[in-house]
Amino acid sequence: MAGHQVIRRLLFSYLGLMLLVLLALEVPFGFVYARGELNRFSNTAELGAATLAAVCEEKLEHGLAADLPDLASSYARRTGSSVVVTDPQGVVLTDTAGASVGRNLSAEPDIAIALREGPTTGISEDLAPGRKVLFVTVPGTSSDDVPCVVRSLYSMAPLARKVRATWLVLALVALGALAMAALIGFAFARWITRPLRDLEQATAQLADGRLTDPPAADRGPPELRRLVASFTRTATRLQHLLRTQEAFASEASHQLKTPLTSLRLRLENFEPHLAPCAQESLNEALGEVGRLSRMVQGLLALARLENSAITPEPVDLDTVIAERAAIWAAFAGDQRVGITVTGPRAGEVWAVAGALEQIIDNLLSNALRASPPGSVITLATATEPATGGRTAPPVELHVIDQGPGMSAADRTRAFDRFWRAPDAHHDGTGLGLPMVQRLTHASGGEVTLEAAPGRGLDAVVRLRPVRPVQAAAHRRIPPLRGHATAGSRPPGEPALRPDT
């Protein structure tokens, strides 16, 4: 798609430049040609009218005025004009149109100028109603007195047709030149952009996880060939690094589990043989081993998540919230903490498979650590009706606790890997919220930490809805409380426990 857009832009650039060149050349040429044809036409008409005036003057001097109608008619037929001959007072002696014989035309501008000053030429629409004509009015000037005046009218239609034909030829030449430029420009643009299209396809393949069809490095301009070759080397190196990292994550997950499990068992075997005063140190050592195990699992989970090609898919947010709230109710009841679900129905949102469960589990685990006995954790959804814009408003999931909350500075650092609050006294790993952020971003959403009303922390997850959210009835599910055996894990509790 991008390659086609580049071709169109290049082609439009070529055609625009060619059009400017053609306009700069042909438009002035057309006007110059039209002006030259008009001047030639006028000069020819003036020469003919002057010749006719001289002949008419000679006829009048010899008393042959009766020959004037035949002379004027012969000239009019030969030149395609109409001729009027007047005497020195401006009275019409002959008119090839036969409409003004005997009339006095001395008051008309061209006749008056010819009687007093000399020849006059111009274009008028008044001398021939409904037509634009070239008039040439010439006096006989072989003597001091003006013996006669000849007015010849020439239709401008033939000249206009000739000029229009010339403009049409110029337009056809321009269209032909533009068509040729389009063909050449299209071929040239395809030649230039072929490596770009190959790079686009290769980049899409690399983004999906593996480059299966490397772009050819022997097409297009030399600069793009070098770019393609550099991209291929970079992509090959990157794939090698990704495969190496994937292999490390896979091998480390097996190689680290066994020593940690063995260490934990050995420490537990020491318990019967230790003095009571050393029991606390043993418990701390077992806690650190467990924390190290969870940290290793978290790092491996993040590595697998970052190395895998993931695509969001529609997930019913309401169903996931209800399932996770029910699963965590027993563990929350063991700490005398309630879980309540409220807000309108959110419908389907875009999320990576399994991401919503992990996001909610980690956020609930954080909230439980911070919640004092007798408090309530709220899972709330918030939606806004579609406004008709191009982008639907996001669906919000709020996980709100009633704990001590976090300062603004701590909330900005909470998504850093391994970061723990300065007053944290639990066995967290500092990887829970980074995983929440990574899963949310992979799903096309955002996650932020905000201060809850009153006290506590509000973790806000914003996700893209599959379809615009319509107005829905508000729902409220009573607080979920349960009982769990002391020290037991809730069903479905994630292997990675967040810590902030």
Coordinates of C-alpha atoms in Angstrom, one line a residue:
M1 CA 0.0 0.0 0.0
A2 CA 2.8 2.4 0.9
G3 CA 4.6 1.6 -2.4
H4 CA 1.5 2.4 -4.4
Q5 CA 1.2 5.8 -2.5
V6 CA 4.8 6.6 -3.3
I7 CA 4.2 5.7 -7.0
R8 CA 1.2 8.0 -7.1
R9 CA 3.1 10.8 -5.5
L10 CA 6.0 10.5 -7.9
L11 CA 3.7 10.2 -10.9
F12 CA 1.7 13.3 -9.8
S13 CA 5.0 15.1 -9.4
Y14 CA 6.2 14.2 -12.9
L15 CA 2.8 15.1 -14.4
G16 CA 2.6 18.4 -12.5
L17 CA 6.1 19.4 -13.6
M18 CA 5.3 18.4 -17.2
L19 CA 2.0 20.3 -17.2
L20 CA 3.8 23.5 -15.9
V21 CA 6.4 23.2 -18.7
L22 CA 3.6 22.7 -21.3
L23 CA 1.6 25.6 -20.0
A24 CA 4.7 27.8 -20.0
L25 CA 5.5 26.9 -23.6
E26 CA 2.1 26.4 -25.3
V27 CA 0.0 29.1 -23.8
P28 CA 2.3 32.0 -24.8
F29 CA 2.7 30.3 -28.2
G30 CA -1.1 30.2 -28.7
F31 CA -1.5 33.8 -27.8
V32 CA 1.3 34.9 -30.1
Y33 CA -0.1 32.8 -32.9
A34 CA -3.6 34.3 -32.5
R35 CA -2.2 37.8 -32.4
G36 CA 0.0 37.1 -35.5
E37 CA -3.0 35.7 -37.4
L38 CA -5.1 38.7 -36.5
N39 CA -2.3 41.1 -37.7
R40 CA -1.9 39.2 -40.9
F41 CA -5.6 39.2 -41.5
S42 CA -5.8 42.9 -40.8
N43 CA -2.9 43.7 -43.0
T44 CA -4.3 41.7 -45.9
A45 CA -7.7 43.4 -45.4
E46 CA -6.2 46.9 -45.4
L47 CA -4.2 46.2 -48.5
G48 CA -7.2 44.9 -50.4
A49 CA -9.4 47.8 -49.2
A50 CA -6.8 50.3 -50.2
T51 CA -6.5 48.7 -53.7
L52 CA -10.3 48.8 -54.1
A53 CA -10.4 52.4 -52.9
A54 CA -7.9 53.4 -55.6
V55 CA -9.9 51.6 -58.3
C56 CA -13.1 53.2 -57.2
E57 CA -11.4 56.6 -57.2
E58 CA -10.3 56.1 -60.8
K59 CA -13.8 55.1 -61.9
L60 CA -15.3 58.2 -60.3
E61 CA -12.7 60.4 -62.0
H62 CA -13.6 59.0 -65.4
G63 CA -17.3 59.3 -64.7
L64 CA -17.9 55.6 -64.5
A65 CA -19.8 55.5 -61.2
A66 CA -22.2 52.9 -62.6
D67 CA -19.4 50.4 -62.5
L68 CA -19.0 50.7 -58.8
P69 CA -21.7 48.1 -57.8
D70 CA -20.2 45.4 -60.1
L71 CA -16.7 46.3 -58.9
A72 CA -17.7 46.1 -55.2
S73 CA -19.6 42.9 -55.6
S74 CA -16.7 41.2 -57.4
Y75 CA -14.4 42.2 -54.6
A76 CA -16.8 41.1 -51.9
R77 CA -17.3 37.6 -53.5
R78 CA -13.5 37.2 -53.9
T79 CA -12.7 38.2 -50.3
G80 CA -15.8 37.0 -48.5
S81 CA -16.5 40.5 -47.2
S82 CA -19.2 43.1 -47.6
V83 CA -18.3 46.5 -49.2
V84 CA -19.8 50.0 -48.8
V85 CA -18.6 52.9 -51.0
T86 CA -19.6 56.5 -50.1
D87 CA -19.0 59.9 -51.8
P88 CA -17.1 62.8 -50.2
Q89 CA -20.2 63.7 -48.2
G90 CA -20.6 60.2 -46.7
V91 CA -23.6 59.3 -48.8
V92 CA -23.6 55.6 -49.8
L93 CA -23.0 55.1 -53.5
T94 CA -23.1 51.3 -53.4
D95 CA -23.6 48.6 -50.8
T96 CA -23.0 44.9 -51.5
A97 CA -25.5 44.1 -48.8
G98 CA -28.1 46.4 -50.6
A99 CA -29.4 47.9 -47.4
S100 CA -27.9 51.4 -47.1
V101 CA -27.7 52.9 -50.7
G102 CA -28.5 56.6 -50.4
R103 CA -27.9 56.8 -46.7
N104 CA -25.6 59.4 -45.2
L105 CA -23.0 57.6 -43.0
S106 CA -20.8 60.7 -42.3
A107 CA -21.8 60.6 -38.7
E108 CA -20.5 57.1 -38.1
P109 CA -17.1 57.1 -36.5
D110 CA -15.0 55.1 -39.0
I111 CA -16.5 57.1 -42.0
A112 CA -15.9 60.4 -40.2
I113 CA -12.3 59.5 -39.4
A114 CA -11.7 58.4 -43.0
L115 CA -13.2 61.6 -44.5
R116 CA -11.1 63.8 -42.2
E117 CA -7.9 62.0 -41.3
G118 CA -7.3 58.7 -43.0
P119 CA -7.7 54.9 -42.9
T120 CA -9.1 53.2 -39.8
T121 CA -9.2 49.6 -38.8
G122 CA -10.8 47.8 -35.9
I123 CA -13.2 45.1 -34.6
S124 CA -16.8 45.8 -34.0
E125 CA -20.1 44.1 -33.2
D126 CA -22.3 47.1 -34.1
L127 CA -21.6 47.3 -37.9
A128 CA -23.0 43.8 -38.5
P129 CA -25.7 42.9 -36.0
G130 CA -25.1 39.5 -34.3
R131 CA -21.6 39.1 -35.7
K132 CA -18.1 40.3 -34.8
V133 CA -16.4 41.8 -37.8
L134 CA -13.1 43.4 -38.8
F135 CA -13.8 46.7 -40.5
V136 CA -11.3 48.5 -42.7
T137 CA -12.4 52.0 -43.8
V138 CA -10.1 53.6 -46.4
P139 CA -10.4 56.9 -48.3
G140 CA -9.3 57.5 -51.8
T141 CA -6.2 59.8 -51.4
S142 CA -4.8 60.4 -54.9
S143 CA -5.8 64.1 -54.6
D144 CA -6.2 66.6 -51.8
D145 CA -9.9 66.1 -51.7
V146 CA -11.4 62.7 -50.7
P147 CA -13.3 61.5 -53.7
C148 CA -14.7 58.4 -52.0
V149 CA -14.5 56.2 -48.9
V150 CA -14.5 52.4 -49.0
R151 CA -15.6 50.4 -46.0
S152 CA -15.0 46.6 -46.1
L153 CA -16.3 44.3 -43.4
Y154 CA -14.7 40.9 -42.8
S155 CA -16.3 38.2 -40.6
M156 CA -14.1 37.1 -37.7
A157 CA -15.6 33.6 -37.7
P158 CA -13.1 32.0 -40.0
L159 CA -10.2 33.5 -38.1
A160 CA -11.8 32.3 -34.8
R161 CA -12.2 28.8 -36.1
K162 CA -8.6 28.7 -37.2
V163 CA -7.4 29.9 -33.8
R164 CA -9.6 27.4 -32.0
A165 CA -8.3 24.6 -34.3
T166 CA -4.7 25.7 -33.3
W167 CA -5.6 25.7 -29.6
L168 CA -7.1 22.2 -30.1
V169 CA -4.0 21.0 -31.7
L170 CA -1.9 22.4 -28.9
A171 CA -4.2 20.7 -26.3
L172 CA -3.9 17.4 -28.1
V173 CA -0.1 17.8 -28.2
A174 CA -0.1 18.5 -24.5
L175 CA -2.3 15.5 -23.7
G176 CA -0.1 13.3 -25.8
A177 CA 3.0 14.6 -24.0
L178 CA 1.3 14.1 -20.6
A179 CA 0.3 10.6 -21.6
M180 CA 3.8 9.8 -22.7
A181 CA 5.2 11.4 -19.5
A182 CA 2.7 9.3 -17.4
L183 CA 3.9 6.1 -19.0
I184 CA 7.5 6.9 -18.6
G185 CA 7.0 8.3 -15.1
F186 CA 5.0 5.2 -14.1
A187 CA 7.7 2.9 -15.3
F188 CA 10.4 5.0 -13.6
A189 CA 8.4 5.2 -10.4
R190 CA 7.9 1.5 -10.3
W191 CA 11.6 0.9 -10.8
I192 CA 12.4 3.3 -8.0
T193 CA 9.8 2.0 -5.5
R194 CA 10.1 -1.7 -6.1
P195 CA 12.8 -2.0 -3.4
L196 CA 10.6 0.0 -1.1
R197 CA 7.7 -2.4 -1.6
D198 CA 10.0 -5.3 -1.0
L199 CA 11.2 -3.6 2.2
E200 CA 7.6 -3.0 3.3
Q201 CA 6.8 -6.7 2.9
A202 CA 10.0 -7.7 4.6
T203 CA 9.4 -5.3 7.5
A204 CA 5.9 -6.7 8.0
Q205 CA 7.2 -10.3 8.0
L206 CA 9.9 -9.3 10.5
A207 CA 7.3 -7.6 12.7
D208 CA 5.3 -10.9 12.7
G209 CA 8.3 -12.7 14.1
R210 CA 10.3 -14.1 11.2
L211 CA 11.7 -12.9 7.8
T212 CA 10.9 -15.7 5.4
D213 CA 11.2 -13.7 2.1
P214 CA 14.2 -11.3 2.2
P215 CA 14.1 -8.4 -0.3
A216 CA 16.2 -8.7 -3.5
A217 CA 19.2 -6.4 -3.4
D218 CA 19.6 -6.2 -7.2
R219 CA 16.7 -3.9 -8.1
G220 CA 16.2 -0.2 -8.2
P221 CA 18.7 2.7 -7.8
P222 CA 22.1 2.0 -6.2
E223 CA 21.1 3.9 -3.0
L224 CA 18.1 1.7 -2.4
R225 CA 20.1 -1.4 -3.3
R226 CA 22.5 -0.5 -0.5
L227 CA 19.6 0.2 1.8
V228 CA 18.1 -3.2 1.1
A229 CA 21.4 -4.9 1.7
S230 CA 21.9 -3.2 5.0
F231 CA 18.3 -4.0 6.0
T232 CA 18.8 -7.7 5.2
R233 CA 22.0 -7.9 7.2
T234 CA 20.3 -6.1 10.1
A235 CA 17.2 -8.4 10.0
T236 CA 19.4 -11.5 9.8
R237 CA 21.4 -10.3 12.8
L238 CA 18.2 -9.4 14.7
Q239 CA 16.6 -12.8 14.0
H240 CA 19.8 -14.5 15.2
L241 CA 19.7 -12.5 18.5
L242 CA 16.0 -13.2 19.0
R243 CA 16.5 -16.9 18.5
T244 CA 19.5 -16.8 20.9
Q245 CA 17.4 -15.0 23.5
E246 CA 14.4 -17.4 23.0
A247 CA 16.8 -20.3 23.4
F248 CA 18.2 -18.7 26.6
A249 CA 14.8 -18.2 28.1
S250 CA 13.8 -21.7 27.3
E251 CA 17.0 -23.2 28.7
A252 CA 17.1 -21.0 31.7
S253 CA 13.5 -21.9 32.7
H254 CA 14.6 -25.5 33.0
Q255 CA 18.2 -25.0 34.3
L256 CA 17.2 -22.6 37.1
K257 CA 14.1 -24.4 38.4
T258 CA 16.0 -27.5 39.6
P259 CA 18.7 -25.8 41.7
L260 CA 16.2 -23.5 43.4
T261 CA 13.8 -26.3 44.2
S262 CA 16.8 -28.4 45.5
L263 CA 18.0 -25.4 47.6
R264 CA 14.5 -25.0 49.1
L265 CA 14.2 -28.7 50.0
R266 CA 17.7 -28.7 51.6
L267 CA 16.8 -25.6 53.7
E268 CA 13.5 -27.2 54.8
N269 CA 15.4 -30.4 55.8
F270 CA 17.5 -28.3 58.2
E271 CA 14.4 -27.3 60.2
P272 CA 14.2 -30.4 62.5
H273 CA 17.9 -29.9 63.4
L274 CA 18.0 -26.2 64.1
A275 CA 17.8 -24.5 67.5
P276 CA 14.6 -22.4 68.0
C277 CA 16.7 -19.3 67.9
A278 CA 17.7 -20.1 64.3
Q279 CA 14.1 -20.7 63.1
E280 CA 13.5 -17.1 62.2
S281 CA 16.7 -17.0 60.0
L282 CA 15.6 -20.2 58.3
N283 CA 12.2 -18.8 57.5
E284 CA 13.8 -15.7 56.1
A285 CA 16.1 -17.8 53.9
L286 CA 13.1 -19.8 52.6
G287 CA 11.3 -16.6 51.9
E288 CA 14.2 -15.2 49.9
V289 CA 14.5 -18.5 47.9
G290 CA 10.8 -18.3 47.1
R291 CA 11.2 -14.6 46.1
L292 CA 14.1 -15.5 43.9
S293 CA 12.1 -18.3 42.3
R294 CA 9.2 -16.0 41.6
M295 CA 11.7 -13.4 40.2
V296 CA 13.2 -15.9 37.8
Q297 CA 9.8 -16.9 36.7
G298 CA 8.8 -13.3 36.2
L299 CA 11.9 -12.5 34.1
L300 CA 11.3 -15.5 32.0
A301 CA 7.7 -14.6 31.5
L302 CA 8.6 -11.1 30.4
A303 CA 11.3 -12.4 28.0
R304 CA 8.8 -14.8 26.4
L305 CA 6.2 -12.0 26.2
E306 CA 8.6 -9.6 24.5
N307 CA 9.9 -12.2 22.1
S308 CA 6.6 -13.6 21.0
A309 CA 4.5 -12.2 18.1
I310 CA 1.1 -11.3 19.7
T311 CA -2.0 -10.0 18.1
P312 CA -5.0 -8.6 20.1
E313 CA -8.3 -10.4 19.7
P314 CA -11.9 -9.7 21.0
V315 CA -12.3 -10.6 24.7
D316 CA -15.4 -10.2 26.8
L317 CA -14.2 -7.9 29.7
D318 CA -17.3 -8.5 31.8
T319 CA -16.9 -12.3 31.8
V320 CA -13.2 -12.1 32.7
I321 CA -13.9 -9.6 35.6
A322 CA -16.6 -11.8 37.0
E323 CA -14.4 -14.9 36.8
R324 CA -11.3 -13.4 38.4
A325 CA -13.4 -11.7 41.1
A326 CA -15.0 -15.0 42.1
I327 CA -11.6 -16.8 42.1
W328 CA -9.9 -14.2 44.3
A329 CA -12.8 -13.9 46.7
A330 CA -11.7 -16.8 48.9
F331 CA -8.1 -15.5 49.2
A332 CA -9.4 -12.0 49.9
G333 CA -11.8 -13.4 52.6
D334 CA -8.9 -15.0 54.4
Q335 CA -7.5 -11.4 54.9
R336 CA -11.0 -10.1 55.7
V337 CA -11.1 -8.0 52.6
G338 CA -14.1 -7.8 50.3
I339 CA -14.2 -7.6 46.5
T340 CA -17.0 -5.8 44.7
V341 CA -17.7 -5.4 41.0
T342 CA -19.5 -2.3 39.8
G343 CA -20.0 -0.1 36.7
P344 CA -21.8 -0.5 33.3
R345 CA -21.3 -3.5 31.1
A346 CA -18.2 -3.0 29.0
G347 CA -18.7 -5.6 26.3
E348 CA -15.8 -6.9 24.2
V349 CA -12.4 -5.2 24.1
W350 CA -9.2 -5.9 22.2
A351 CA -6.7 -7.8 24.2
V352 CA -3.9 -10.4 23.8
A353 CA -5.1 -13.9 24.6
G354 CA -4.8 -14.4 28.4
A355 CA -3.7 -10.9 29.0
L356 CA -6.8 -9.7 30.8
E357 CA -6.6 -12.5 33.4
Q358 CA -2.9 -11.8 34.1
I359 CA -3.6 -8.0 34.3
I360 CA -6.4 -8.4 36.8
D361 CA -4.6 -11.0 38.8
N362 CA -1.5 -8.8 39.3
L363 CA -3.5 -5.7 40.1
L364 CA -5.7 -7.7 42.6
S365 CA -2.6 -9.1 44.2
N366 CA -1.1 -5.6 44.6
A367 CA -4.4 -4.4 46.0
L368 CA -4.7 -7.2 48.6
R369 CA -1.2 -6.5 49.9
A370 CA -2.1 -2.9 50.5
S371 CA -5.6 -3.4 51.8
P372 CA -6.2 -3.4 55.6
P373 CA -8.6 -5.8 57.1
G374 CA -12.3 -4.8 56.8
S375 CA -11.7 -2.8 53.6
V376 CA -13.1 -3.4 50.1
I377 CA -11.4 -3.7 46.7
T378 CA -13.5 -2.4 43.9
L379 CA -13.4 -3.6 40.3
A380 CA -15.2 -0.9 38.4
T381 CA -15.8 -0.4 34.6
A382 CA -16.4 3.0 33.0
T383 CA -17.5 3.6 29.5
E384 CA -18.5 6.5 27.4
P385 CA -21.1 6.4 24.6
A386 CA -19.7 6.7 21.1
T387 CA -19.7 10.3 19.8
G388 CA -19.6 9.6 16.1
G389 CA -15.9 10.3 15.8
R390 CA -13.5 8.1 13.9
T391 CA -12.1 6.6 17.1
A392 CA -14.3 5.0 19.8
P393 CA -13.6 6.1 23.4
P394 CA -11.7 3.6 25.4
V395 CA -13.2 1.2 28.0
E396 CA -11.7 1.7 31.5
L397 CA -11.1 -0.9 34.2
H398 CA -10.4 0.5 37.7
V399 CA -8.9 -1.6 40.4
I400 CA -9.4 0.5 43.6
D401 CA -8.1 -0.3 47.0
Q402 CA -8.4 1.4 50.4
G403 CA -4.8 1.1 51.4
P404 CA -2.3 3.8 52.2
G405 CA -1.9 4.8 48.5
M406 CA 1.3 6.0 46.8
S407 CA 2.8 9.4 46.3
A408 CA 2.9 11.0 42.9
A409 CA 6.6 10.3 42.6
D410 CA 6.2 6.7 43.5
R411 CA 3.4 6.3 41.0
T412 CA 5.6 7.5 38.2
R413 CA 8.3 4.9 39.1
A414 CA 6.0 2.0 39.8
F415 CA 6.3 0.5 36.3
D416 CA 10.1 0.3 36.4
R417 CA 11.4 -3.3 36.6
F418 CA 12.5 -4.4 40.1
W419 CA 11.3 -1.1 41.7
R420 CA 9.7 -1.5 45.1
A421 CA 8.2 1.2 47.3
P422 CA 10.6 2.4 50.0
D423 CA 8.2 1.3 52.7
A424 CA 7.4 -2.1 51.2
H425 CA 7.8 -5.0 53.7
H426 CA 6.5 -7.9 51.5
D427 CA 8.2 -10.4 49.3
G428 CA 7.4 -8.8 45.9
T429 CA 9.7 -9.0 43.0
G430 CA 9.1 -5.6 41.3
L431 CA 8.0 -7.3 38.1
G432 CA 4.2 -7.4 38.4
L433 CA 3.4 -3.9 37.2
P434 CA 5.9 -3.9 34.4
M435 CA 4.2 -7.1 33.2
V436 CA 0.8 -5.4 33.5
Q437 CA 2.1 -2.5 31.5
R438 CA 3.6 -4.7 28.8
L439 CA 0.4 -6.8 28.4
T440 CA -1.7 -3.6 28.2
H441 CA 0.5 -2.1 25.6
A442 CA 0.5 -5.3 23.6
S443 CA -3.3 -5.2 23.7
G444 CA -3.3 -1.6 22.3
G445 CA -4.2 0.1 25.6
E446 CA -2.7 2.1 28.4
V447 CA -2.4 1.7 32.2
T448 CA -1.9 4.4 34.8
L449 CA -1.9 4.7 38.6
E450 CA -4.0 7.4 40.2
A451 CA -4.9 8.4 43.6
A452 CA -8.2 7.0 44.7
P453 CA -10.9 9.2 46.2
G454 CA -10.3 9.6 49.9
R455 CA -7.4 7.2 50.2
G456 CA -5.9 4.2 48.4
L457 CA -4.7 3.6 44.9
D458 CA -6.7 3.5 41.6
A459 CA -5.1 1.4 38.9
V460 CA -6.7 2.4 35.6
V461 CA -6.5 0.1 32.5
R462 CA -7.8 1.6 29.3
L463 CA -8.6 -0.7 26.4
R464 CA -10.0 -0.3 22.9
P465 CA -13.6 -1.5 22.5
V466 CA -14.4 -3.9 19.7
R467 CA -17.4 -1.9 18.8
P468 CA -18.8 1.5 20.1
V469 CA -20.2 1.2 23.6
Q470 CA -23.9 1.9 23.8
A471 CA -25.7 3.1 26.9
A472 CA -26.0 0.3 29.4
A473 CA -27.6 -0.3 32.7
H474 CA -25.5 0.2 35.8
R475 CA -24.7 -3.0 37.6
R476 CA -23.5 -3.6 41.1
I477 CA -22.5 -7.0 42.4
P478 CA -22.5 -7.4 46.2
P479 CA -19.0 -7.7 47.9
L480 CA -17.6 -11.2 47.4
R481 CA -16.2 -12.7 50.5
G482 CA -14.9 -16.2 51.1
H483 CA -12.8 -18.3 53.4
A484 CA -9.5 -19.9 52.6
T485 CA -7.2 -22.1 54.6
A486 CA -4.4 -20.0 56.1
G487 CA -1.4 -19.8 53.9
S488 CA -3.2 -21.4 50.9
R489 CA -3.1 -19.9 47.4
P490 CA -6.4 -18.9 45.7
P491 CA -7.4 -21.0 42.7
G492 CA -5.9 -19.6 39.6
E493 CA -3.5 -17.3 41.4
P494 CA -0.7 -16.4 39.0
A495 CA 2.8 -17.8 39.4
L496 CA 4.1 -14.2 39.3
R497 CA 3.0 -12.1 42.2
P498 CA 3.4 -8.3 41.8
D499 CA 4.8 -6.3 44.6
T500 CA 4.0 -2.6 44.4

